Every structure is written in structure tokens, then in C-alpha cells.
Coordinates of C-alpha atoms in Angstrom, one line a residue:
Chain A
M1 CA 109.3 81.8 19.2
D2 CA 107.0 83.0 16.4
N3 CA 106.6 86.7 16.9
N4 CA 103.3 86.8 15.1
A5 CA 101.8 84.2 17.4
I6 CA 99.5 85.5 20.2
I7 CA 99.7 82.1 21.9
Q8 CA 102.6 79.6 21.5
I9 CA 102.7 76.4 23.4
R10 CA 105.7 74.0 23.3
E11 CA 105.8 70.6 24.8
L12 CA 103.4 71.6 27.5
T13 CA 102.6 69.1 30.2
K14 CA 100.4 69.6 33.2
S15 CA 100.0 67.1 35.9
F16 CA 98.2 67.2 39.3
P17 CA 99.1 65.1 42.4
M18 CA 96.4 62.5 43.2
G19 CA 97.3 60.9 46.4
K20 CA 100.7 59.2 45.9
S21 CA 100.5 59.2 42.1
K22 CA 99.8 62.0 39.7
F23 CA 97.2 62.7 37.1
T24 CA 98.4 64.1 33.8
A25 CA 95.8 66.4 32.4
L26 CA 97.9 67.7 29.4
S27 CA 100.7 65.9 27.7
N28 CA 103.2 67.4 25.3
I29 CA 100.9 70.0 23.8
N30 CA 102.2 72.0 20.9
L31 CA 100.1 74.8 19.6
S32 CA 100.2 78.2 18.0
L33 CA 97.4 80.8 17.7
E34 CA 97.7 84.0 15.7
K35 CA 95.9 87.3 16.2
G36 CA 92.3 87.4 15.2
E37 CA 91.6 83.7 15.4
F38 CA 88.3 82.3 16.5
T39 CA 89.4 79.0 17.7
G40 CA 88.0 76.3 20.0
L41 CA 89.6 73.6 22.1
I42 CA 87.1 70.7 21.7
G43 CA 86.9 67.6 23.6
P44 CA 84.9 65.6 26.1
S45 CA 85.0 66.3 29.9
G46 CA 88.4 65.5 31.3
S47 CA 90.2 66.0 28.0
G48 CA 92.2 68.9 29.4
K49 CA 90.6 71.8 27.5
T50 CA 89.8 73.9 30.6
T51 CA 93.2 73.1 32.1
L52 CA 94.9 74.4 28.9
L53 CA 92.6 77.5 28.9
N54 CA 93.5 78.2 32.5
I55 CA 97.2 78.0 31.7
V56 CA 96.8 80.3 28.7
G57 CA 94.8 82.6 31.0
S58 CA 97.8 82.7 33.5
L59 CA 95.5 81.3 36.2
D60 CA 97.6 78.2 36.3
T61 CA 101.2 77.2 35.3
P62 CA 102.5 74.3 33.3
T63 CA 104.3 71.5 35.0
S64 CA 106.8 71.3 32.1
G65 CA 107.2 72.8 28.7
E66 CA 106.4 76.4 27.8
A67 CA 103.3 78.5 27.2
W68 CA 103.9 82.0 25.7
V69 CA 100.9 84.3 25.7
L70 CA 101.3 87.7 24.2
N71 CA 105.1 87.3 24.4
Q72 CA 105.1 86.4 28.0
S73 CA 106.2 83.1 29.4
I74 CA 103.4 82.0 31.7
G75 CA 105.6 79.6 33.7
S76 CA 108.0 82.3 34.7
L77 CA 105.5 85.1 35.5
S78 CA 105.3 86.2 39.1
A79 CA 101.8 86.4 40.7
K80 CA 101.8 90.2 40.2
E81 CA 102.9 89.9 36.5
A82 CA 100.3 87.3 35.8
A83 CA 97.6 89.5 37.4
R84 CA 98.8 92.4 35.2
L85 CA 98.6 90.3 32.1
R86 CA 95.0 89.3 32.9
K87 CA 94.1 92.8 33.9
E88 CA 95.5 94.5 30.7
K89 CA 95.4 91.9 27.9
L90 CA 93.0 89.1 28.7
G91 CA 89.2 88.8 28.9
F92 CA 87.4 85.8 30.4
I93 CA 84.0 84.4 29.8
F94 CA 82.8 81.6 32.1
Q95 CA 80.2 78.9 31.8
S96 CA 78.3 80.2 34.8
Y97 CA 78.9 83.9 33.9
N98 CA 80.7 84.7 37.2
L99 CA 79.1 88.1 37.5
L100 CA 79.3 90.0 40.7
A101 CA 75.8 89.4 42.0
V102 CA 75.5 92.5 44.2
H103 CA 76.7 94.9 41.5
T104 CA 74.6 96.3 38.7
V105 CA 75.1 95.4 35.0
F106 CA 77.0 98.8 34.6
E107 CA 79.2 98.1 37.6
N108 CA 80.0 94.6 36.5
V109 CA 81.1 95.8 33.1
E110 CA 82.9 98.7 34.6
F111 CA 84.9 96.5 37.0
P112 CA 87.9 95.7 34.6
L113 CA 88.2 99.5 33.8
L114 CA 88.3 100.3 37.5
L115 CA 91.3 98.0 37.9
L116 CA 92.9 99.8 35.0
K117 CA 92.3 103.1 36.7
I118 CA 90.6 104.7 33.7
D119 CA 88.9 108.0 34.6
A120 CA 85.2 108.1 35.2
A121 CA 84.0 109.8 32.0
E122 CA 86.0 107.5 29.8
R123 CA 84.9 104.5 31.8
K124 CA 81.3 105.4 31.3
K125 CA 81.7 105.8 27.6
M126 CA 83.5 102.5 27.3
V127 CA 80.9 100.6 29.4
M128 CA 78.1 102.0 27.4
D129 CA 79.8 101.1 24.1
A130 CA 80.3 97.5 25.4
L131 CA 76.7 97.2 26.5
E132 CA 75.6 98.5 23.1
W133 CA 77.7 95.7 21.4
V134 CA 75.7 93.2 23.4
G135 CA 72.4 95.0 23.2
L136 CA 71.9 95.6 27.0
T137 CA 71.9 99.4 27.3
D138 CA 68.4 99.3 28.8
K139 CA 69.6 97.0 31.6
V140 CA 72.4 99.2 33.1
K141 CA 70.8 99.4 36.5
S142 CA 69.7 95.8 36.7
K143 CA 71.5 93.3 38.9
P144 CA 72.4 89.8 37.6
P145 CA 69.7 88.0 39.6
Q146 CA 67.2 90.1 37.7
L147 CA 68.5 88.9 34.3
S148 CA 68.0 85.8 32.2
G149 CA 70.8 83.4 31.5
G150 CA 71.3 84.8 28.0
E151 CA 71.4 88.4 29.3
C152 CA 73.9 87.4 32.0
Q153 CA 76.2 85.9 29.5
R154 CA 75.9 89.0 27.3
V155 CA 77.0 91.1 30.4
A156 CA 79.9 88.7 30.8
I157 CA 80.9 89.2 27.2
A158 CA 80.6 93.0 27.6
R159 CA 82.8 92.7 30.7
A160 CA 85.4 90.6 28.8
M161 CA 85.4 93.0 25.9
V162 CA 85.1 96.4 27.5
K163 CA 88.8 96.9 27.8
R164 CA 89.4 95.7 24.2
P165 CA 91.6 92.8 25.3
S166 CA 94.0 91.1 22.8
L167 CA 92.7 87.7 23.8
V168 CA 89.3 86.4 25.1
L169 CA 89.2 83.0 26.7
A170 CA 85.7 81.5 26.9
D171 CA 85.1 78.4 28.9
E172 CA 81.9 76.6 27.8
P173 CA 80.1 79.9 27.3
T174 CA 76.9 78.4 26.1
A175 CA 76.6 75.5 28.5
N176 CA 73.9 77.1 30.5
L177 CA 72.0 78.6 27.6
D178 CA 69.2 77.5 25.3
A179 CA 69.7 77.3 21.6
A180 CA 68.4 80.7 20.7
N181 CA 70.4 82.5 23.3
S182 CA 73.5 80.4 22.4
H183 CA 73.3 81.6 18.8
H184 CA 72.7 85.1 19.8
I185 CA 75.8 85.1 22.1
L186 CA 78.0 83.4 19.5
Q187 CA 76.9 85.8 16.8
T188 CA 77.8 88.7 19.1
M189 CA 81.3 87.2 19.7
V190 CA 81.8 86.5 16.0
K191 CA 80.9 90.2 15.3
L192 CA 83.3 91.4 17.9
N193 CA 86.0 89.2 16.6
E194 CA 85.6 90.5 13.1
E195 CA 85.1 94.2 14.1
L196 CA 87.7 94.5 16.8
K197 CA 90.1 91.7 15.6
T198 CA 90.1 90.2 19.1
T199 CA 91.3 86.7 19.3
F200 CA 88.9 84.2 20.8
L201 CA 89.8 80.9 22.3
F202 CA 87.0 78.6 23.5
A203 CA 86.9 75.5 25.5
T204 CA 83.8 73.6 24.5
H205 CA 82.1 70.4 23.5
D206 CA 78.9 72.2 22.4
D207 CA 78.0 71.6 18.8
K208 CA 76.5 75.1 18.6
V209 CA 79.8 76.7 19.4
I210 CA 81.8 74.3 17.3
G211 CA 79.6 75.4 14.3
Y212 CA 80.9 78.9 14.6
L213 CA 84.6 78.1 15.0
R214 CA 87.1 78.9 12.3
R215 CA 89.7 76.5 13.8
K216 CA 89.0 73.4 15.8
I217 CA 91.6 71.8 18.0
Y218 CA 90.4 68.5 19.3
L219 CA 91.8 67.3 22.6
L220 CA 91.6 63.7 23.8
D221 CA 93.1 62.5 27.1
G222 CA 95.3 65.6 27.3
K223 CA 96.7 65.4 23.9
V224 CA 96.0 67.2 20.6
A225 CA 94.1 64.7 18.6
N226 CA 93.3 66.9 15.6
D227 CA 93.8 70.5 14.6
E228 CA 91.8 71.7 11.6
W229 CA 90.8 75.0 9.9
V230 CA 87.2 75.3 8.6
K231 CA 87.1 75.8 4.8
D232 CA 84.4 78.1 3.3
Y233 CA 83.8 79.8 6.7
H234 CA 80.8 82.2 6.5
T235 CA 81.1 85.1 8.9
V236 CA 77.9 85.7 10.7
K237 CA 75.6 82.7 10.7
Chain B
M1 CA 93.2 101.8 47.6
K2 CA 90.6 104.0 46.0
T3 CA 89.5 101.1 43.9
A4 CA 89.3 98.9 46.9
L5 CA 87.2 101.5 48.8
K6 CA 84.9 101.9 45.8
L7 CA 84.4 98.1 45.4
A8 CA 84.1 97.5 49.1
Y9 CA 81.4 100.2 49.3
R10 CA 79.6 98.6 46.4
N11 CA 79.8 95.2 47.9
L12 CA 78.5 96.4 51.2
V13 CA 75.6 98.4 49.8
G14 CA 74.8 95.6 47.3
A15 CA 74.8 92.9 50.1
G16 CA 71.8 94.7 51.6
L17 CA 70.3 92.9 54.6
R18 CA 73.5 90.9 55.4
T19 CA 75.4 94.1 55.7
W20 CA 72.8 95.8 57.8
L21 CA 72.5 92.9 60.2
N22 CA 76.3 93.0 60.8
V23 CA 76.3 96.7 61.1
I24 CA 73.4 96.7 63.7
V25 CA 75.1 94.0 65.8
L26 CA 78.4 96.0 65.7
S27 CA 76.7 99.3 66.4
F28 CA 74.9 97.7 69.4
S29 CA 78.2 96.6 70.7
F30 CA 79.6 100.2 70.4
V31 CA 76.6 101.7 72.1
V32 CA 76.4 99.2 75.0
I33 CA 80.1 99.3 75.6
I34 CA 80.0 103.1 75.8
W35 CA 76.9 103.0 78.0
L36 CA 78.5 100.5 80.4
K37 CA 81.7 102.5 80.7
G38 CA 79.6 105.7 81.1
I39 CA 77.7 104.0 84.0
M40 CA 81.0 103.1 85.7
M41 CA 82.3 106.6 85.3
G42 CA 79.0 108.0 86.5
W43 CA 78.9 105.7 89.5
D44 CA 82.5 106.5 90.3
Y45 CA 81.9 110.3 90.0
Q46 CA 78.6 110.1 91.9
A47 CA 79.9 107.8 94.7
K48 CA 82.8 110.2 95.4
S49 CA 80.7 113.3 95.1
D50 CA 78.0 111.9 97.4
M51 CA 80.7 110.8 99.9
T52 CA 82.1 114.3 99.8
D53 CA 78.8 115.9 100.3
W54 CA 77.5 113.7 103.1
Q55 CA 80.4 112.1 104.8
I56 CA 84.0 113.1 104.2
G57 CA 84.1 116.7 102.8
G58 CA 87.5 117.6 101.5
G59 CA 89.3 115.3 104.0
Q60 CA 89.4 114.7 107.7
Y61 CA 91.5 114.6 110.8
W62 CA 90.8 111.5 112.8
H63 CA 91.5 111.2 116.5
E64 CA 94.5 108.8 116.7
Q65 CA 92.5 106.2 118.5
Y66 CA 89.6 106.3 116.1
D67 CA 89.0 103.2 114.0
S68 CA 85.9 103.5 111.7
F69 CA 85.6 99.7 111.7
D70 CA 85.7 99.2 115.4
P71 CA 82.9 100.9 117.5
F72 CA 84.6 100.0 120.7
T73 CA 87.4 102.5 120.0
L74 CA 84.8 105.3 120.2
S75 CA 85.0 105.6 124.0
E76 CA 88.7 106.5 123.7
S77 CA 88.7 108.4 120.5
H78 CA 88.0 111.9 121.5
A79 CA 90.1 114.9 122.3
V80 CA 89.9 118.7 122.6
I81 CA 89.8 120.4 119.3
P82 CA 93.3 121.8 118.5
E83 CA 93.4 125.6 118.8
Q84 CA 94.9 126.0 115.4
F85 CA 91.6 124.9 113.9
N86 CA 89.4 127.4 115.7
K87 CA 89.6 130.0 112.9
E88 CA 88.7 127.5 110.3
I89 CA 85.8 126.2 112.4
A90 CA 84.5 129.7 113.0
L91 CA 84.6 130.4 109.2
G92 CA 82.6 127.2 108.7
D93 CA 85.4 125.6 106.6
M94 CA 85.9 122.9 109.2
V95 CA 83.2 120.9 111.0
P96 CA 84.1 119.1 114.3
M97 CA 82.1 116.0 115.0
L98 CA 82.0 114.1 118.3
M99 CA 81.0 110.5 118.2
V100 CA 79.7 108.5 121.1
Q101 CA 78.4 104.9 121.3
G102 CA 74.7 104.7 122.3
T103 CA 71.6 102.6 122.4
L104 CA 68.2 103.6 121.0
Y105 CA 65.0 101.9 122.2
P106 CA 62.5 102.2 119.3
Q107 CA 59.2 100.2 119.7
G108 CA 60.6 98.6 122.8
R109 CA 63.6 97.1 120.9
M110 CA 67.2 97.9 121.6
Q111 CA 69.4 99.1 118.8
S112 CA 73.0 100.2 118.9
V113 CA 73.7 103.5 117.3
T114 CA 76.4 106.0 116.9
I115 CA 75.5 109.4 118.3
K116 CA 77.1 112.2 116.3
G117 CA 77.3 115.7 117.7
I118 CA 77.4 118.2 114.9
D119 CA 77.1 122.0 114.6
P120 CA 73.5 122.7 113.5
H121 CA 74.8 125.7 111.5
Q122 CA 77.3 123.8 109.4
N123 CA 77.0 123.9 105.6
L124 CA 79.9 121.6 104.7
F125 CA 77.7 118.5 104.6
L126 CA 74.3 118.2 102.9
L127 CA 72.9 116.9 106.2
P128 CA 69.8 119.0 107.2
T129 CA 71.4 119.9 110.5
H130 CA 69.6 123.3 110.6
R131 CA 66.6 121.2 111.7
L132 CA 68.5 120.5 114.9
D133 CA 67.7 124.1 116.0
T134 CA 64.0 123.0 116.3
V135 CA 62.6 123.4 119.8
V136 CA 60.9 120.2 120.9
D137 CA 60.2 118.3 124.1
G138 CA 63.4 116.4 124.1
I139 CA 66.7 116.5 122.2
P140 CA 66.2 117.2 118.5
A141 CA 67.8 114.6 116.3
I142 CA 68.0 113.8 112.6
I143 CA 68.4 110.3 111.3
G144 CA 68.8 108.8 107.8
L145 CA 66.1 107.0 105.9
A146 CA 67.9 103.7 106.3
T147 CA 67.9 104.0 110.1
A148 CA 64.3 105.3 110.1
Q149 CA 63.1 102.3 108.1
D150 CA 65.2 99.9 110.1
M151 CA 63.9 101.2 113.5
Q152 CA 60.4 102.0 112.2
L153 CA 60.8 105.6 113.2
E154 CA 58.9 108.5 111.7
K155 CA 59.3 112.2 111.8
G156 CA 58.1 113.6 115.2
D157 CA 58.6 110.3 117.0
L158 CA 59.9 110.3 120.6
V159 CA 62.5 107.6 121.4
T160 CA 64.7 106.9 124.3
L161 CA 68.4 107.2 123.9
R162 CA 71.0 105.8 126.3
W163 CA 74.7 106.6 126.3
R164 CA 77.8 106.5 128.4
D165 CA 79.6 109.7 129.3
A166 CA 83.4 110.3 129.6
N167 CA 83.4 108.9 133.1
G168 CA 81.7 105.7 132.1
T169 CA 78.4 106.6 133.6
F170 CA 75.3 105.5 131.8
D171 CA 72.5 108.0 131.3
A172 CA 69.3 108.1 129.1
T173 CA 67.0 110.7 127.7
D174 CA 64.3 111.1 125.0
I175 CA 65.2 112.4 121.6
V176 CA 62.7 113.7 119.0
V177 CA 63.2 112.8 115.4
V178 CA 62.9 116.3 113.8
D179 CA 63.9 115.2 110.3
I180 CA 64.6 112.1 108.2
F181 CA 67.1 112.6 105.4
S182 CA 67.9 110.5 102.4
S183 CA 71.4 110.3 101.1
N184 CA 73.1 107.7 98.8
V185 CA 75.8 107.1 101.4
P186 CA 75.0 104.2 103.7
A187 CA 77.8 105.2 106.2
A188 CA 76.1 108.5 106.7
E189 CA 72.7 106.9 107.4
A190 CA 72.9 103.4 108.9
S191 CA 72.5 103.5 112.8
Q192 CA 73.5 107.1 113.0
V193 CA 71.8 109.7 115.2
Y194 CA 72.8 113.3 114.7
I195 CA 72.2 115.7 117.5
P196 CA 73.6 119.3 118.2
L197 CA 77.3 119.1 119.2
Q198 CA 76.8 121.4 122.2
T199 CA 74.1 119.0 123.5
L200 CA 76.4 116.0 123.1
W201 CA 79.2 117.8 124.8
E202 CA 77.0 118.3 127.8
M203 CA 75.6 114.8 127.7
S204 CA 79.0 113.1 127.5
D205 CA 80.9 115.5 129.6
M206 CA 83.4 116.0 126.7
E207 CA 83.2 119.8 126.4
G208 CA 85.1 121.2 123.4
E209 CA 86.1 117.7 122.2
A210 CA 85.7 115.9 118.9
T211 CA 86.4 112.6 117.2
L212 CA 86.6 113.8 113.6
L213 CA 87.4 117.2 112.1
T214 CA 86.2 117.5 108.5
F215 CA 87.6 120.3 106.3
R216 CA 86.2 121.7 103.1
D217 CA 89.2 122.5 101.0
E218 CA 90.8 119.3 99.7
D219 CA 93.5 121.1 97.8
E220 CA 95.0 123.0 100.7
E221 CA 98.2 121.6 102.0
R222 CA 97.7 120.4 105.6
A223 CA 100.1 119.7 108.4
E224 CA 100.2 116.7 110.7
V225 CA 98.7 117.6 114.1
Q226 CA 99.8 115.7 117.2
G227 CA 97.1 113.3 118.4
W228 CA 95.3 113.5 115.1
V229 CA 95.7 111.6 111.9
L230 CA 95.3 113.4 108.6
K231 CA 93.1 111.5 106.2
P232 CA 93.2 113.1 102.8
K233 CA 90.2 112.6 100.5
E234 CA 91.9 110.0 98.3
V235 CA 92.6 107.9 101.4
L236 CA 88.9 108.1 102.6
T237 CA 87.6 107.2 99.1
A238 CA 90.1 104.4 98.7
S239 CA 87.5 101.8 99.7
V240 CA 85.1 103.1 97.0
D241 CA 88.0 103.0 94.5
K242 CA 88.7 99.5 95.5
I243 CA 85.0 98.4 95.0
L244 CA 84.8 100.3 91.7
K245 CA 88.0 98.6 90.6
T246 CA 86.4 95.2 91.4
K247 CA 83.2 96.2 89.6
T248 CA 85.3 97.5 86.7
A249 CA 86.9 94.1 86.4
G250 CA 83.5 92.5 86.4
Q251 CA 82.3 95.0 83.8
S252 CA 85.4 94.3 81.8
V253 CA 84.3 90.7 81.3
F254 CA 81.0 92.0 79.9
Y255 CA 82.9 94.5 77.8
I256 CA 85.1 91.7 76.4
I257 CA 82.0 89.6 75.7
L258 CA 80.5 92.5 73.8
L259 CA 83.8 93.0 71.9
L260 CA 83.8 89.3 71.1
L261 CA 80.3 89.6 69.9
A262 CA 81.4 92.4 67.5
M263 CA 84.4 90.4 66.5
L264 CA 82.3 87.3 66.0
A265 CA 79.9 89.2 63.7
I266 CA 82.9 90.3 61.5
F267 CA 84.7 87.0 61.8
D268 CA 81.5 85.1 60.8
T269 CA 80.9 87.4 57.9
Q270 CA 84.5 86.9 56.7
V271 CA 84.6 83.2 57.1
L272 CA 81.2 82.8 55.4
S273 CA 82.5 85.2 52.7
I274 CA 85.5 83.0 52.0
F275 CA 83.2 80.0 51.3
R276 CA 80.1 81.8 49.9
R277 CA 82.1 84.2 47.8
Q278 CA 84.9 82.0 46.5
K279 CA 83.5 82.3 42.9
E280 CA 83.6 86.0 43.3
I281 CA 87.1 85.8 44.6
G282 CA 88.1 83.7 41.7
T283 CA 86.5 86.2 39.4
Y284 CA 88.4 89.1 40.9
I285 CA 91.6 87.2 40.4
A286 CA 90.7 86.3 36.8
L287 CA 89.9 89.9 36.1
G288 CA 93.3 91.0 37.3
Y289 CA 93.3 91.3 41.0
T290 CA 96.3 89.8 42.9
R291 CA 95.5 87.7 45.9
R292 CA 96.9 90.4 48.1
E293 CA 94.5 92.9 46.6
V294 CA 91.6 90.6 47.3
V295 CA 92.7 90.3 50.9
G296 CA 92.9 94.0 51.0
L297 CA 89.4 94.4 49.6
F298 CA 87.9 92.1 52.2
T299 CA 89.7 93.9 55.0
V300 CA 88.5 97.2 53.7
E301 CA 85.0 95.8 53.6
C302 CA 85.2 94.9 57.3
A303 CA 86.7 98.2 58.2
M304 CA 83.8 99.8 56.4
H305 CA 81.4 97.6 58.4
S306 CA 82.8 99.1 61.5
I307 CA 82.6 102.7 60.3
L308 CA 79.1 102.1 59.1
A309 CA 78.4 100.7 62.6
V310 CA 79.8 103.9 64.1
L311 CA 77.4 106.0 62.0
V312 CA 74.4 103.8 62.7
G313 CA 75.3 103.6 66.4
A314 CA 75.6 107.4 66.5
L315 CA 72.1 107.6 64.9
Y316 CA 70.4 105.9 67.8
G317 CA 73.2 105.9 70.3
I318 CA 73.6 109.7 70.7
P319 CA 69.9 110.3 71.6
F320 CA 69.9 107.2 73.8
L321 CA 73.1 108.1 75.7
A322 CA 72.0 111.8 76.0
W323 CA 68.7 110.7 77.5
Q324 CA 70.5 108.3 79.8
A325 CA 72.9 111.0 81.0
K326 CA 69.8 113.1 81.8
A327 CA 67.3 110.5 83.1
G328 CA 69.9 108.2 84.6
W329 CA 69.7 104.5 85.1
T330 CA 67.6 103.4 88.1
I331 CA 68.9 100.3 89.7
P332 CA 66.1 97.7 90.0
M333 CA 66.9 96.9 93.6
D334 CA 67.7 98.9 96.8
A335 CA 71.1 100.3 96.2
G336 CA 71.5 100.9 100.0
D337 CA 71.7 97.1 100.5
F338 CA 75.0 97.1 98.7
G339 CA 76.6 98.9 101.6
I340 CA 78.6 101.3 99.5
A341 CA 77.9 104.8 98.3
M342 CA 75.7 104.1 95.4
A343 CA 72.7 106.1 94.3
Q344 CA 69.4 104.4 93.4
T345 CA 69.7 106.2 90.1
I346 CA 73.1 106.4 88.4
Y347 CA 73.7 109.1 85.9
P348 CA 76.3 107.9 83.4
V349 CA 79.1 110.2 82.4
F350 CA 80.2 110.1 78.8
S351 CA 83.5 111.8 78.0
I352 CA 84.8 112.5 74.5
G353 CA 87.8 110.4 75.4
L354 CA 85.7 107.5 76.4
I355 CA 83.7 107.6 73.1
I356 CA 86.7 108.0 70.9
S357 CA 88.7 105.3 72.6
T358 CA 85.9 102.8 72.5
V359 CA 85.2 103.5 68.8
L360 CA 88.9 103.2 68.0
I361 CA 89.3 99.9 69.9
V362 CA 86.2 98.3 68.3
V363 CA 87.2 99.5 64.7
V364 CA 90.8 98.3 65.1
V365 CA 89.9 95.0 66.7
T366 CA 87.2 94.1 64.1
T367 CA 89.5 95.1 61.3
V368 CA 92.4 93.0 62.6
V369 CA 90.0 90.1 63.2
S370 CA 88.7 90.4 59.6
Y371 CA 92.2 90.1 58.3
W372 CA 92.7 86.6 59.7
P373 CA 90.1 84.7 57.7
S374 CA 90.9 86.8 54.7
R375 CA 94.4 85.3 54.7
K376 CA 92.7 82.0 53.6
I377 CA 92.0 83.8 50.3
A378 CA 95.7 84.0 49.7
K379 CA 95.9 80.2 49.7
M380 CA 93.1 79.7 47.3
N381 CA 93.8 78.1 43.9
P382 CA 92.0 80.6 41.5
T383 CA 91.0 77.9 39.1
E384 CA 89.2 76.0 41.9
A385 CA 87.8 79.2 43.4
L386 CA 86.3 80.2 40.0
R387 CA 84.2 77.0 40.1
G388 CA 83.4 77.4 43.7
R389 CA 84.9 74.0 44.6
I390 CA 86.9 74.8 47.7
Q391 CA 85.5 73.2 50.8

């Protein structure tokens, strides 16, 4: 195993039972991501990108092969260990934001810190810092239903980033946003990637997102079709 | 646990109207269950206390032939008052009562009655026997409201009474209704005519005899007396206990229905939560909660529902129950028709034990019930839950 790799995947296969047969979502995937990457899994619907993201996020396990994330083998983690990995090291950004609707913006961003049992004063500072990164300090008392889609996704980014995770997994983060909001969100993520050296892994088929990626891993029918680095990458677009 | 409490509190407060609807339904169950149990306790207390005051005192000696359910035994059930009771009778701590079968002729009709001879100066019963000292043209008598209504008699009415003396000879005279009393004890009222004991002794030729001897002190140890059967208070109130037990069983059904209502409110919230909040559950798991912790969070939320319900229930329940304890609950029909000692207005009795036990039962039951649907969370696939796909 490459010790510099933040994610290392070897011969990973994932299949799901479908009646009497089985559906193979991922087949013999081999990948390696290093710290600080801004990488995307690109492919059409059904190509396996979300399945791969879920395995990397320890929300699912491989059927065969190995997935090492932050030096932990996902397949051999207990439920408790997987939860600890997500709680301490991973941040998630979802297509439909997945904010807690009855909580305020502050409480939503504070949630991961509550799970880490960080004391109240420190929590408040960290939440306000995170909201400042995404430009939402004036919305601390608002609740998600009172926010626009773009604002909701910025809250989700703040929630994912507030604990300074090693790896952020973003599943179609701009799918529900218009172009202006998408660019704003992506610029925010690029900025955080550069400033905090957080690794970002996207699952997307949105050209707007693809335009910001430094590395593009194309998936097709559960296999890696292409893996390319962007030459002449300009930081903030 | 602290985190779960904090999150559960936020979820409850954030859910707004949904939370308050559940809390109000639950609090209603608390208050009604306590009120119902209070009514039962109040009825129990009142029935026994009224029976004591109007009919049985602290207990009785019955003549060995006397059967309260068989009026034909009355002709045989009388004997001279045992000497050993003379002192107690003189002190007013024991009241002898002679009972003779008779017939009253109100408004030209013929009505069977029990003639009860009682000392006008007794103060063991609440019966207004002092009115029997009234001088009138006839034998002074007091009757209960039930008898007065049944026989269409009013205070001051003169009515013919016929009886049979110790020798089997029939005789008749006029009695004057000097007072009509109202008790909550049908047995003390229905078809009963109270006249002075001395008068009845003379009328029946049963000088110095009695059918019943009622004593005041229920705690005093009493010996068996030949020819008389000791009937302690608990034996005399056994029929009331039996009726209350039956009523309690009936009330328990209502109690269980209310408890089910409370459980349904919580169960419904939980089941709905599993489906409506599955994305939220997926999010909790993605952010680092274990499934067990999510189940714990949902269970704590339900326990909090119950505790909130206790507080809300206390807010309107305490004034309501306090008012009920003072004003009582008036039964919307004639309680006398029930044939048992039952006041028209029942004053509920609320003990601390009753309140605490009810609150504990409802809180524990709703929390346990909430755990059951929460277990479904443990079976959720987090990746499906995150997308809200579970049916």
C-alpha cells in the first residue's frame, strides 16, 4: 500500500443482488488519490460513481477487492469504526444538501462538532469560521427552508468543512443549482482545497464541475475508462 | 447521551406544531387517566364514608336470624340487648336499632316499609333523629328523600302505618313525617321509616330488644356475643368494594384505551419519522452516527415528548384537577337509581402516589413503544436512506 495515498483502491468490485441474478456496479477498479487532490469521478448515470463514492465514504463495503481510505481498510471496518472514520476524517456534500430542516444554519454546521464533543466556545468559533468561508455569517439563525438552493449547498459545504476533514466527498453537488450558484459553490471549494489542503472527491456528470477538476476519472459501466490530469490548471476560475 | 439530549431537544423544538400536537394528545391522556382514577378513589372514599355516616358506623352486631336481603327474617330477628353493651349505649358509642316489617298507606296506596326504631338522641349516624322528639298528633317519623318521592310524601304529612307485633297481632296508627333527609346511601333511605325506639318497643311489644347494634369505634377489638353476629366494617362494605372493583375493571378498559391513544400518538410519530425522516437518518449516519446512536436519539426524542406532555399536562391539569377536587363531578343522572352508595356529586381524590405512578407508567410505556419502530432504523441501508428511497 502506498503510504502517501489518501485513497487506494485495488481490484474493487461491487455487485448488488437483483432477483436471482446480480448487478455489477463496479468491476475491478484500481485507483489511488493523494492528499490535496481535487478530483472527480465522471460518468453517466449508472456508471458506478456514486457507488464508489459511498464505498470510499464507508457507507458501503466492496464485494471483493480492497478500498483503503486514510489507511483504513473499508471492507474490514466494524460499523462503529466506520462511523468513527466518517465522524473524524470525512466530510460529505450531497446533491440535495441533506440539511436538517428543523435546525438553524448554525446548528446544522455545528452538528459534526457536537458528535466530536468539542466544547461550546470552540464549537462556536469553528462554526463561525466555516460560515465565513462560505459567506453565510448573516444567516446563522435561518433554517434551511428559508434559504435558496445555493445558500443551502453553501451551508452543506460549511458543515462538511467545519471539522477540517482530510477528505470531502461530494456527490453531484451542483445538480440542483443554477450556473451562477454552481460557480460560486465550486470556487468556494477550490479555495478551501487550496487553503486547507483538503482532498475533494466528486461524483459528477456536470460540465461546470468538470471544468474545475484537476484530475478526471471517467467511469463507464463500472469500470475506469480514463484517468487524466488537467494540464495548465488555473486555480480560481 | 448529552449530545442525544441536545439533538432530541432541537428536533422537538424545531418540529413545532407536530411536536405540540403529540404533546397535547399525550398530556390529555395523562390528565384524563389521573382524573378517572381520582374519581374512582373519590367514589370509593365517599361511598364508604357515607355508608359509615348513615348506615353502618364502625361496624355492627346483627341478630343471628337477621338477613339484610330477606325481609321475612325480620319477624324473628330481634332479641334483648346484651347487658354488656349497656355502658357503651349509655355513652352514645353504640346505637341499638329495632327493625319491624310494616305497611304504609300513602295516598290510598299500600307500600311495604321497614320500621326502624332508633334513639332520637343518638349522634352516631347523620340521620336527623333529634326531629323525632317533635310533639305532633301521631308518631313522629323521619323518612329519606327517596321514600318521600316514591310515596309522594311531604314534611308534615299524616300517613297510616300498619305493623305486626311480637305476638303476630296487626295494629295500625298514624305517623307524622317530621323531617325528610337526603343521604347518598339508598339502603338508609329506600322504604325506611324511622321512629323513636321507645315507641317501636311499645308498638311491637319488644321492650328492650334490638335487631342491630351499631358501634362507633371500628378499631376496637370486639368479642363474639352469643345470639349476635359481629359484622366488622370491612364485611359491611364488602358489597361496595365488589361493585367498585367491577367499576374499576370497567374504568381500566377506558384507562387502557387512553394509554393506547398515548402509545398510538408516539408510535405514529415514530413510524412516520422512519419514513419521513429517512434522509435525515441517512445524514446522521453519514456524519458519523452509528445506527444504534440514531435509535437512541429517536428514543430520547419520544421520552422527551412524554416529559413535555407531563409539563404541559401539569400546566392545565393541576388547576383542572384542583377545581374538580373542590367542585366535584356531578353525575348527569340520578345516582340513587344505581342502588349503591353513590353521591350525586363525586369529589375526586388525587394522591401523590396516584399522580406519580400514572406519570411513570405513561412515560415508560410510550418510551418502550417508541423503541419498537426505531429498531427499523437499525435495518436501514444508509446509502438508500440518504436518498430517501426506502419504502
